[in-house]
Coordinates of C-alpha atoms in Angstrom, one line a residue:
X179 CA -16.3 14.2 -19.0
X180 CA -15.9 17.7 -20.3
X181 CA -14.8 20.9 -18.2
X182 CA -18.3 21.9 -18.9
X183 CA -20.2 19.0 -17.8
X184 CA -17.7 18.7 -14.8
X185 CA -18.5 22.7 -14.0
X186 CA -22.1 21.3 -13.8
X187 CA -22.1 18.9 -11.8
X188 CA -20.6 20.7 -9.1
X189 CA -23.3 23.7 -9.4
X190 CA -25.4 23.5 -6.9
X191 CA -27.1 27.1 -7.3
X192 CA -27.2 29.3 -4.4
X193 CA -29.5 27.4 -2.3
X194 CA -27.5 24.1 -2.8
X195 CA -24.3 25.2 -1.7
X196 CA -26.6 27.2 1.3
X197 CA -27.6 23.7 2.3
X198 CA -24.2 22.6 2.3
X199 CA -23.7 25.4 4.5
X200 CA -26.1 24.8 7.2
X201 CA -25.3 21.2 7.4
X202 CA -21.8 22.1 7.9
X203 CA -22.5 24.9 10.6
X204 CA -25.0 22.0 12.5
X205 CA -21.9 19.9 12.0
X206 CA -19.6 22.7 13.9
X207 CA -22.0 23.8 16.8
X208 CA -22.2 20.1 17.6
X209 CA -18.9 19.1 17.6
X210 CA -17.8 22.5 19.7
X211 CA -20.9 21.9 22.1
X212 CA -20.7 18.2 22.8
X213 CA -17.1 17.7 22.9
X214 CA -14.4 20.3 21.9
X215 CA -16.4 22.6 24.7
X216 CA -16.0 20.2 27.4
X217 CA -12.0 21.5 27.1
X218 CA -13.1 24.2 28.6
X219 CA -16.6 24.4 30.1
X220 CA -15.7 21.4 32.8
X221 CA -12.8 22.9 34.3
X222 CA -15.3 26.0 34.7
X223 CA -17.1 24.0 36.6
X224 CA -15.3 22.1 38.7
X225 CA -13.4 25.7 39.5
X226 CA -16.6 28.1 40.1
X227 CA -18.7 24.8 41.9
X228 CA -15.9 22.9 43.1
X229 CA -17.4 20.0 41.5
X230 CA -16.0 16.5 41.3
X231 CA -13.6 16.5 37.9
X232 CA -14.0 12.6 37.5
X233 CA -17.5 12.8 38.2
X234 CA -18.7 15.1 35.1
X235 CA -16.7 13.5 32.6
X236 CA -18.3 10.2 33.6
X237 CA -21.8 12.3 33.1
X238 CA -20.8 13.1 29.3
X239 CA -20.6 8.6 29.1
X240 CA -23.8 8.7 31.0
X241 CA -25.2 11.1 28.1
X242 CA -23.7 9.4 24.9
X243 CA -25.6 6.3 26.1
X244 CA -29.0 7.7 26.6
X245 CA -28.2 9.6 23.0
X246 CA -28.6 6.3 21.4
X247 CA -31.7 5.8 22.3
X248 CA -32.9 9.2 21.1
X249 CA -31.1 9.0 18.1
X250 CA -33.0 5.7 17.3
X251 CA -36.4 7.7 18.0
X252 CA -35.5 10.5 16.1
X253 CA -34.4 8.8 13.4
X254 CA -37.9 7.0 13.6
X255 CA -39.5 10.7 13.5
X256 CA -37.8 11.8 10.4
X257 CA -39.3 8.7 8.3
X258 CA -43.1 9.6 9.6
X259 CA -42.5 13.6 9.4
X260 CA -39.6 14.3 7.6
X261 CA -35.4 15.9 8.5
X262 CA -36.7 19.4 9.0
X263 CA -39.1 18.5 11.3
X264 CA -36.4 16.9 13.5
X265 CA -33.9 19.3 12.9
X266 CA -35.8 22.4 13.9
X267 CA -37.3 20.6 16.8
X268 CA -34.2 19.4 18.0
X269 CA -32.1 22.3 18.0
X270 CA -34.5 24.0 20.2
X271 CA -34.3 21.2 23.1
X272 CA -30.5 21.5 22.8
X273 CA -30.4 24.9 22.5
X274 CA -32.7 25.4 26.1
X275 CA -30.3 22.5 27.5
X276 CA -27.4 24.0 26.7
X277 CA -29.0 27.3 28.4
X278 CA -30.1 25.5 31.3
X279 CA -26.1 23.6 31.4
X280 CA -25.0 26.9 31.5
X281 CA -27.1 28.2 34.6
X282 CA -26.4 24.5 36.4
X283 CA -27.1 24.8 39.8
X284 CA -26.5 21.6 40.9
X285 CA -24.8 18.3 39.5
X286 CA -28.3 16.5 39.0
X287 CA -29.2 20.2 37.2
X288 CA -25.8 19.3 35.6
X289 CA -26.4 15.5 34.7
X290 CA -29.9 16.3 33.1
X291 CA -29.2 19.2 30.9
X292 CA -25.5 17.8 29.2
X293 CA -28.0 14.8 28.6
X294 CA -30.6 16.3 26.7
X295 CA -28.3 18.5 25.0
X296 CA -25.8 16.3 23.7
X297 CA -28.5 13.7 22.8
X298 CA -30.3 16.3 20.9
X299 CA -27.7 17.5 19.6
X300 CA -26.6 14.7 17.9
X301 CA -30.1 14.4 16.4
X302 CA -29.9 17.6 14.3
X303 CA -26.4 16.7 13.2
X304 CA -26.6 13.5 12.4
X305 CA -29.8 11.9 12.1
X306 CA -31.3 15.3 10.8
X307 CA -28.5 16.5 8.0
X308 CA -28.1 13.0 6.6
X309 CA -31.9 12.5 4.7
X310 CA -31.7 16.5 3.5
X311 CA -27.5 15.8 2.1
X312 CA -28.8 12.5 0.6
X313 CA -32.0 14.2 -1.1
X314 CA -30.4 17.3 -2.3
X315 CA -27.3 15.9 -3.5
X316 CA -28.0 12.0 -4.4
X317 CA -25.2 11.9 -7.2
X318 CA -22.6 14.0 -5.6
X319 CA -22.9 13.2 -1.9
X320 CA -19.3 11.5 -1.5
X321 CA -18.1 15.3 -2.5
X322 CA -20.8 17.4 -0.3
X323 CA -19.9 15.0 2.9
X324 CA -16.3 15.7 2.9
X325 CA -17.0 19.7 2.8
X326 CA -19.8 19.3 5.5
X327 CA -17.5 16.8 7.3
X328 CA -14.9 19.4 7.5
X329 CA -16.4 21.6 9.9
X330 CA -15.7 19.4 12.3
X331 CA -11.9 19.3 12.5
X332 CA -13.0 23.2 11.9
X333 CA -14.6 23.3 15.6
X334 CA -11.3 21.9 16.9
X335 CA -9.5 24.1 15.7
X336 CA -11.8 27.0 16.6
X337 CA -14.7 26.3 19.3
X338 CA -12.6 27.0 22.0
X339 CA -11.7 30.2 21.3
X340 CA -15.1 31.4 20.6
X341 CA -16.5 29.7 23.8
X342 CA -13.2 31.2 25.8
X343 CA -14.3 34.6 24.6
X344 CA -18.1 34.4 25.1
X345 CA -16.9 33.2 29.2
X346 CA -14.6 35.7 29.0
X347 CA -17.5 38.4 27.3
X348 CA -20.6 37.3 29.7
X349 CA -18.7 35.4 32.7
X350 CA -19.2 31.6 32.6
X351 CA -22.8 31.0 33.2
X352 CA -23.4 33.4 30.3
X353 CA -20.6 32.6 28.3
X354 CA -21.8 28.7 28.3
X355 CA -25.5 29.4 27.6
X356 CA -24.8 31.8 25.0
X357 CA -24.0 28.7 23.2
X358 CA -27.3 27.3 23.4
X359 CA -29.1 30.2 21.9
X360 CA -26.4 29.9 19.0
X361 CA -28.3 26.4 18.5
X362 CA -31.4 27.7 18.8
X363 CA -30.6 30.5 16.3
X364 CA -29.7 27.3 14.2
X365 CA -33.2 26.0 14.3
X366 CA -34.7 29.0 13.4
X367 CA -32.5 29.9 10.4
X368 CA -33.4 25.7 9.5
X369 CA -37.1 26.9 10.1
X370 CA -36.8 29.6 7.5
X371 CA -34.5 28.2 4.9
X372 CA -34.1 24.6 4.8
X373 CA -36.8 22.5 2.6
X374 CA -36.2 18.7 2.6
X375 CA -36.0 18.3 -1.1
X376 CA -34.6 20.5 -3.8
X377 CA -38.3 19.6 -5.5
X378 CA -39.9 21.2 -2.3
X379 CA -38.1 24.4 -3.3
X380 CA -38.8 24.0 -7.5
X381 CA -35.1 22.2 -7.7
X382 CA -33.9 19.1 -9.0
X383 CA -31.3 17.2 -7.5
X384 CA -27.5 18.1 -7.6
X385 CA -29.2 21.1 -9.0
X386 CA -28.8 18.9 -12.6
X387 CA -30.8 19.0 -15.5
X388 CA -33.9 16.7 -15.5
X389 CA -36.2 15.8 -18.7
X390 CA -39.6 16.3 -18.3
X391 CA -40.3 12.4 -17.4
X392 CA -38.1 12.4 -14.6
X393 CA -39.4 15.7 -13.5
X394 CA -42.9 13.4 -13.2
X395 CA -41.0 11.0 -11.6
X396 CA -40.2 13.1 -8.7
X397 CA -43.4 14.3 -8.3
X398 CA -44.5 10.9 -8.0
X399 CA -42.3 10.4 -5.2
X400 CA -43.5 13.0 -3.1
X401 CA -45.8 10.7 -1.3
X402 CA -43.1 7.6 -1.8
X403 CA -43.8 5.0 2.0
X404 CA -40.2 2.8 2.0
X405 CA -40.5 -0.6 2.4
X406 CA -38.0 -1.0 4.7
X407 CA -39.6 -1.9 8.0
X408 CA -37.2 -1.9 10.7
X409 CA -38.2 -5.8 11.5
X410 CA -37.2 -6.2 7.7
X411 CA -33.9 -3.9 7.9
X412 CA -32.7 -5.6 11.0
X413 CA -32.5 -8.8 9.1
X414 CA -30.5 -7.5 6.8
X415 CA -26.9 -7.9 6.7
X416 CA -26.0 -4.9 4.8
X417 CA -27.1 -2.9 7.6
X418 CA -25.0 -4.5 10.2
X419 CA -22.2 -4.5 8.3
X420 CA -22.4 -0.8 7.3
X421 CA -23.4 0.4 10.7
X422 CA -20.9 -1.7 12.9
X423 CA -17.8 -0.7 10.3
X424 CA -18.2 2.5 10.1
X425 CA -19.1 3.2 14.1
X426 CA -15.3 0.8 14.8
X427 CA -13.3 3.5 12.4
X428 CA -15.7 6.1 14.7
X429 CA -14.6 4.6 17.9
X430 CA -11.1 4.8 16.5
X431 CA -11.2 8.4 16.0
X432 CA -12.9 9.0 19.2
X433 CA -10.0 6.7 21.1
X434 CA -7.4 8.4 19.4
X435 CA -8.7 12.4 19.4
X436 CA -10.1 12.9 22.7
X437 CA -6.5 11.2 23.9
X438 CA -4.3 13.4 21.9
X439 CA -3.4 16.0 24.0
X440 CA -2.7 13.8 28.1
X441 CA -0.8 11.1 25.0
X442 CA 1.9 13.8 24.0
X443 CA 1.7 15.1 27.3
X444 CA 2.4 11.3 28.9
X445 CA 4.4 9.9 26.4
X446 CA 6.0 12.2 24.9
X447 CA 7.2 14.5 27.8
X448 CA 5.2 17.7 25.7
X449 CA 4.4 20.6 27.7
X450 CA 0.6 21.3 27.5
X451 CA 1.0 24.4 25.3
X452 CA 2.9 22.1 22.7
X453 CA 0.9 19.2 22.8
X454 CA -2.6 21.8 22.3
X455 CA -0.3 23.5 19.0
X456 CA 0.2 19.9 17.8
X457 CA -4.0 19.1 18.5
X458 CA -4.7 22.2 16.7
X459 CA -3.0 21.1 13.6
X460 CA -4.5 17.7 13.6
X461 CA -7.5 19.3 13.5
X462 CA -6.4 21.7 10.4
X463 CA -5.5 18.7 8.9
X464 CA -8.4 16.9 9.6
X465 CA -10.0 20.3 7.8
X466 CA -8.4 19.3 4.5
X467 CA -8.3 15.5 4.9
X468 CA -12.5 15.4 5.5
X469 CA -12.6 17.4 1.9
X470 CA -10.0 14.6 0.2
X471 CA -11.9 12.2 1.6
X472 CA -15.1 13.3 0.0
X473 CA -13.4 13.5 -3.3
X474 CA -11.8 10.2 -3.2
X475 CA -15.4 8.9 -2.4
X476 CA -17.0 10.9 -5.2
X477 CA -13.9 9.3 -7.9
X478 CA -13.3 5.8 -6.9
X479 CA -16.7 4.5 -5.1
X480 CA -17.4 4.2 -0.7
X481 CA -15.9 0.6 -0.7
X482 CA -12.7 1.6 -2.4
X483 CA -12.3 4.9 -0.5
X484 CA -13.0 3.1 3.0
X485 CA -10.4 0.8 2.5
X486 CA -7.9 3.1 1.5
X487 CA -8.5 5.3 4.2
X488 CA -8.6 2.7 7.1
X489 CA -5.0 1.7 5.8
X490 CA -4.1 5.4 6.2
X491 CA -5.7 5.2 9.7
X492 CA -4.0 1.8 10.7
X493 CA -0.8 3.5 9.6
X494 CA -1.2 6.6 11.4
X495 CA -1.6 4.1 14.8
X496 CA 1.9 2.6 13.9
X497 CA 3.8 5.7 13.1
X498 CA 2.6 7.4 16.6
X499 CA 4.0 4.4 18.2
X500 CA 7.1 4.6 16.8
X501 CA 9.5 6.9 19.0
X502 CA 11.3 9.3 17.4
X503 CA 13.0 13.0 17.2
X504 CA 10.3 15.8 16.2
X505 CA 10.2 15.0 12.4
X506 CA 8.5 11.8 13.0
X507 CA 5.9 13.0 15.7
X508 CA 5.0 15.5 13.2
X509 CA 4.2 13.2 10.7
X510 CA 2.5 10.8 13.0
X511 CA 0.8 14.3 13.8
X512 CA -0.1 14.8 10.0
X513 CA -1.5 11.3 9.4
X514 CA -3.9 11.8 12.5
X515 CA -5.2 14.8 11.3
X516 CA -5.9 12.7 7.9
X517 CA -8.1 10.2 10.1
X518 CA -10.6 12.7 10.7
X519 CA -13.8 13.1 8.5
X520 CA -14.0 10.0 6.2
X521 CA -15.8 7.5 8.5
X522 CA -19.0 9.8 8.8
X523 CA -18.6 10.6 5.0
X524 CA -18.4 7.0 4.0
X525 CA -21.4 6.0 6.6
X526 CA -23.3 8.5 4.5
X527 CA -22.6 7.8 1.0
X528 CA -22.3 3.8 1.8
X529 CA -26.0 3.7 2.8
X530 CA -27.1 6.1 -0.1
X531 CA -24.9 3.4 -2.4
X532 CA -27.0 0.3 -1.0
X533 CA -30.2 1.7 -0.2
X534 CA -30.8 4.7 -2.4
X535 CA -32.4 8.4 -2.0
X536 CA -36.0 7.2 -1.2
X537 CA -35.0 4.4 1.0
X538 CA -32.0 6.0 3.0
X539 CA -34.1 7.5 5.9
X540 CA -35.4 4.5 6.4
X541 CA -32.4 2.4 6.4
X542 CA -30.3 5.3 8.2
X543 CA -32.8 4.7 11.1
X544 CA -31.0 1.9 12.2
X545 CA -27.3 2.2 10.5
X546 CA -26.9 5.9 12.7
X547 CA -27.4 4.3 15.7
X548 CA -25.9 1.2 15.9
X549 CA -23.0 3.5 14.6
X550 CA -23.4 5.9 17.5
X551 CA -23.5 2.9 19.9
X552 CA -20.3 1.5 18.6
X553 CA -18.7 4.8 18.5
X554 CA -19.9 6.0 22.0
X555 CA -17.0 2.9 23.2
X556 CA -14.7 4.8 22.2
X557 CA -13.9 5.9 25.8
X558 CA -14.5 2.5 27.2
X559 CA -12.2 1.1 25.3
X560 CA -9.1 3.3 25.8
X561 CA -9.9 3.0 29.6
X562 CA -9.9 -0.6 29.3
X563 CA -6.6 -1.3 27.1
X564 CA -4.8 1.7 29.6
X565 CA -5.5 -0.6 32.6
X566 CA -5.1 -3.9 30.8
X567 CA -1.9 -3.3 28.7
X568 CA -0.5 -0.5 30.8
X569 CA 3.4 1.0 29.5
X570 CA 3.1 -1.7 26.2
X571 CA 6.3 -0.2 24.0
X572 CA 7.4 1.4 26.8
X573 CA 3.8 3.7 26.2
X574 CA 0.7 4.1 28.3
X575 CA -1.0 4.7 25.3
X576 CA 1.3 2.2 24.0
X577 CA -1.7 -0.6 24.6
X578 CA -4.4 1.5 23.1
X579 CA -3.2 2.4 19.9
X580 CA -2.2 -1.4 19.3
X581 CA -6.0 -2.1 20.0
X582 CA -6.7 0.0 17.7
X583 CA -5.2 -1.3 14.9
X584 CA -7.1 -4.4 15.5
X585 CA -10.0 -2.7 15.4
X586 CA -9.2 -0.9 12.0
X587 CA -8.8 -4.8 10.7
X588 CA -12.1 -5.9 12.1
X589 CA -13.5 -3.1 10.4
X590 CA -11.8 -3.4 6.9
X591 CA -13.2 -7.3 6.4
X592 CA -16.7 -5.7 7.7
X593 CA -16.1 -3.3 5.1
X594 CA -15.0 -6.2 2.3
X595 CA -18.4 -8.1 3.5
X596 CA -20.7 -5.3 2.1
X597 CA -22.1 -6.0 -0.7
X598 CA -22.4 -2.0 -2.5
X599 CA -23.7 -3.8 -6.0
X600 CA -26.6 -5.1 -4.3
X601 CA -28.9 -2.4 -4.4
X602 CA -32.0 -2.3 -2.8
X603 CA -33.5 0.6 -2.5
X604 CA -35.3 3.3 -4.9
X605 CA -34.2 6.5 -6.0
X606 CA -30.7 7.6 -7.4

């Protein structure tokens, strides 16, 4: 390809890389409301209320398994009335949750609002950012994931400090809501400036140069009904094998992140202040490692890149249980931070691979979900290996991180059984 054509490919105009934008900043408000914040805004809690610690962590499990269910609905909506639609309505519910979490006067006050906020919070991130990435950028999505994906290990590395200021600003009840009106601000600018399809906005996709019979061909598609039922994509085996593979490597990262900080504390002997440097800098890395990602994808193909990176991953799980001066813990550090942002990437771009830009809504219905659902045992299953295989190589983590492992192999022969050149949907 010449520097010319290459320099095209990757021009998405001003409203394409504005898209990119949002998606990325509904990708940082979510990660910083629904689980970096919780750093910060339980302890609030349980300090000002004198609330049960235990108690409201087990209410953010309660609301990652209702969030299934309203992802699955959601994801429904979009197909009948489009991303937008979803993503605008669903940052104003989390938004006034998130305000109402903030003024929680009670613990059922409590349970109800971090239920329809996360929930619906995951909706605009997830189920409402994939369709509009896959329609504006059908050729070039493996790249645009893994800058979108970014602002995650972004929120890490950041959310706290921005939420510790707003307390800190407003006092805590203030500082917390403030957040929901940042998602409701969201929604509005999404209200104003977001349009499905490049086409609604006189664009082609990838912002590339179409001829005038594909330009007809797009119009055509306008009014495009997928024939992918959901009793027809439940019978297919590309769906479970996409969705369940991709939610494992989720669960991993899950299992492994939300860990970091009580692991280095516990088994390495870290002081808190050291083991939060060493979190921070995972998520930096994670920052560069979710943009690699996306341009592995976009050069060698999803299947490829997935296995690749959940040998990366698996070797990350041995390194950290390896025990060693602080040259290796680094290390084990850096590979960690390179876990982050390639399963969500490769979810993406997988089920754009199989089923296409006209069919993916459709098909992501169910492969979102089933991924949340897997993902969302994330916390489950470090409980579970703690207890079971408590102090393995000398290590309370010791048991979890060997699980883990297992997992990653259950997930790279999931990955081996899709079949990416069957393709059956429509579109690029």
């Amino acid at each position: 390809m010449k520097k010319s054509e290459k320099r095209r490919k990757y021009d998405y105009g001003i409203h394409g890389w504005w898209v990119i934008l949002f998606c990325g900043l509904c990708y940082y408000v979510n990660a910083g409301t629904v689980s970096d914040g919780m750093n910060v805004t339980i302890p609030a809690f349980v300090e000002a209320k004198g609330w049960d610690y235990a108690t409201l962590l087990s209410y953010s499990t309660i609301a990652g398994i209702i969030g299934i269910a309203v992802a699955f609905a959601a994801a429904r909506v979009i197909i009948k009335k489009g991303a937008k639609f979803v993503l605008v309505l669903s940052c104003f519910i989390a938004g006034l949750a998130y305000i109402a979490y903030g003024y929680s006067q009670s613990m059922v006050m409590y349970l109800i609002s971090i239920c329809i906020g996360s929930s619906f919070a995951n909706v605009y991130c997830v189920q409402g950012t994939g369709p509009v990435i896959v329609n504006w950028f059908p050729r070039t999505r493996g790249f645009v994931m893994g800058i979108v994906g970014a602002f995650m290990p972004l929120a890490s590395a950041t959310y706290l400090y921005l939420l510790t200021g707003l307390i800190k600003a407003f006092g805590m009840e203030a500082g917390i809501a403030a957040t929901g009106v940042l998602t409701i601000i969201l929604g509005v600018v999404c209200l104003i400036t977001i349009k499905n399809t490049p086409e609604e906005r006189g664009l082609s996709p990838d912002n590339m140069p179409v001829t005038d019979e594909e330009a007809a061909r797009f119009r055509a598609e306008q009014d495009y009904v997928s024939p992918w039922t959901l009793g027809r994509l439940v019978k297919e085996r590309s769906v479970w094998f996409t969705g369940i593979a991709y939610g494992l490597l989720l669960l991993c990262t899950t299992s492994v992140i939300s860990q970091l900080v009580p692991r280095l504390t516990t088994d390495r002997g870290l002081e808190q202040s050291q083991a939060l440097l060493m979190f921070s800098a995972a998520s930096i890395c994670g920052i560069l490692s979710s943009v690699v990602w996306g341009w592995v994808d976009q050069k060698l193909g999803s299947k490829k890149a997935s296995f690749i990176m959940i040998i990366w991953f698996m070797a990350s799980l041995a390194v950290s249980l390896i025990r060693g001066g602080p040259v290796l813990l680094w290390i084990s550090i850096v590979l960690i931070g390179g876990d982050l942002g390639g399963p969500i990437t490769f979810m993406v771009s997988m089920t754009t691979k199989i089923f296409g830009r006209l069919d993916f809504s459709a098909a992501y219905s169910v492969i979102s979900p089933l991924c949340t659902l897997m993902a969302s045992l994330g916390f489950v299953f470090t409980a579970l290996f703690v207890t079971i295989f408590p102090n393995l190589f000398g290590q309370m983590y010791g048991g979890t991180y060997a699980g883990l492992i297992g997992v990653c192999v259950i997930a790279f022969i999931l990955v081996a059984l899709i079949d990416d050149k069957r393709y059956l949907g429509r579109g690029f």
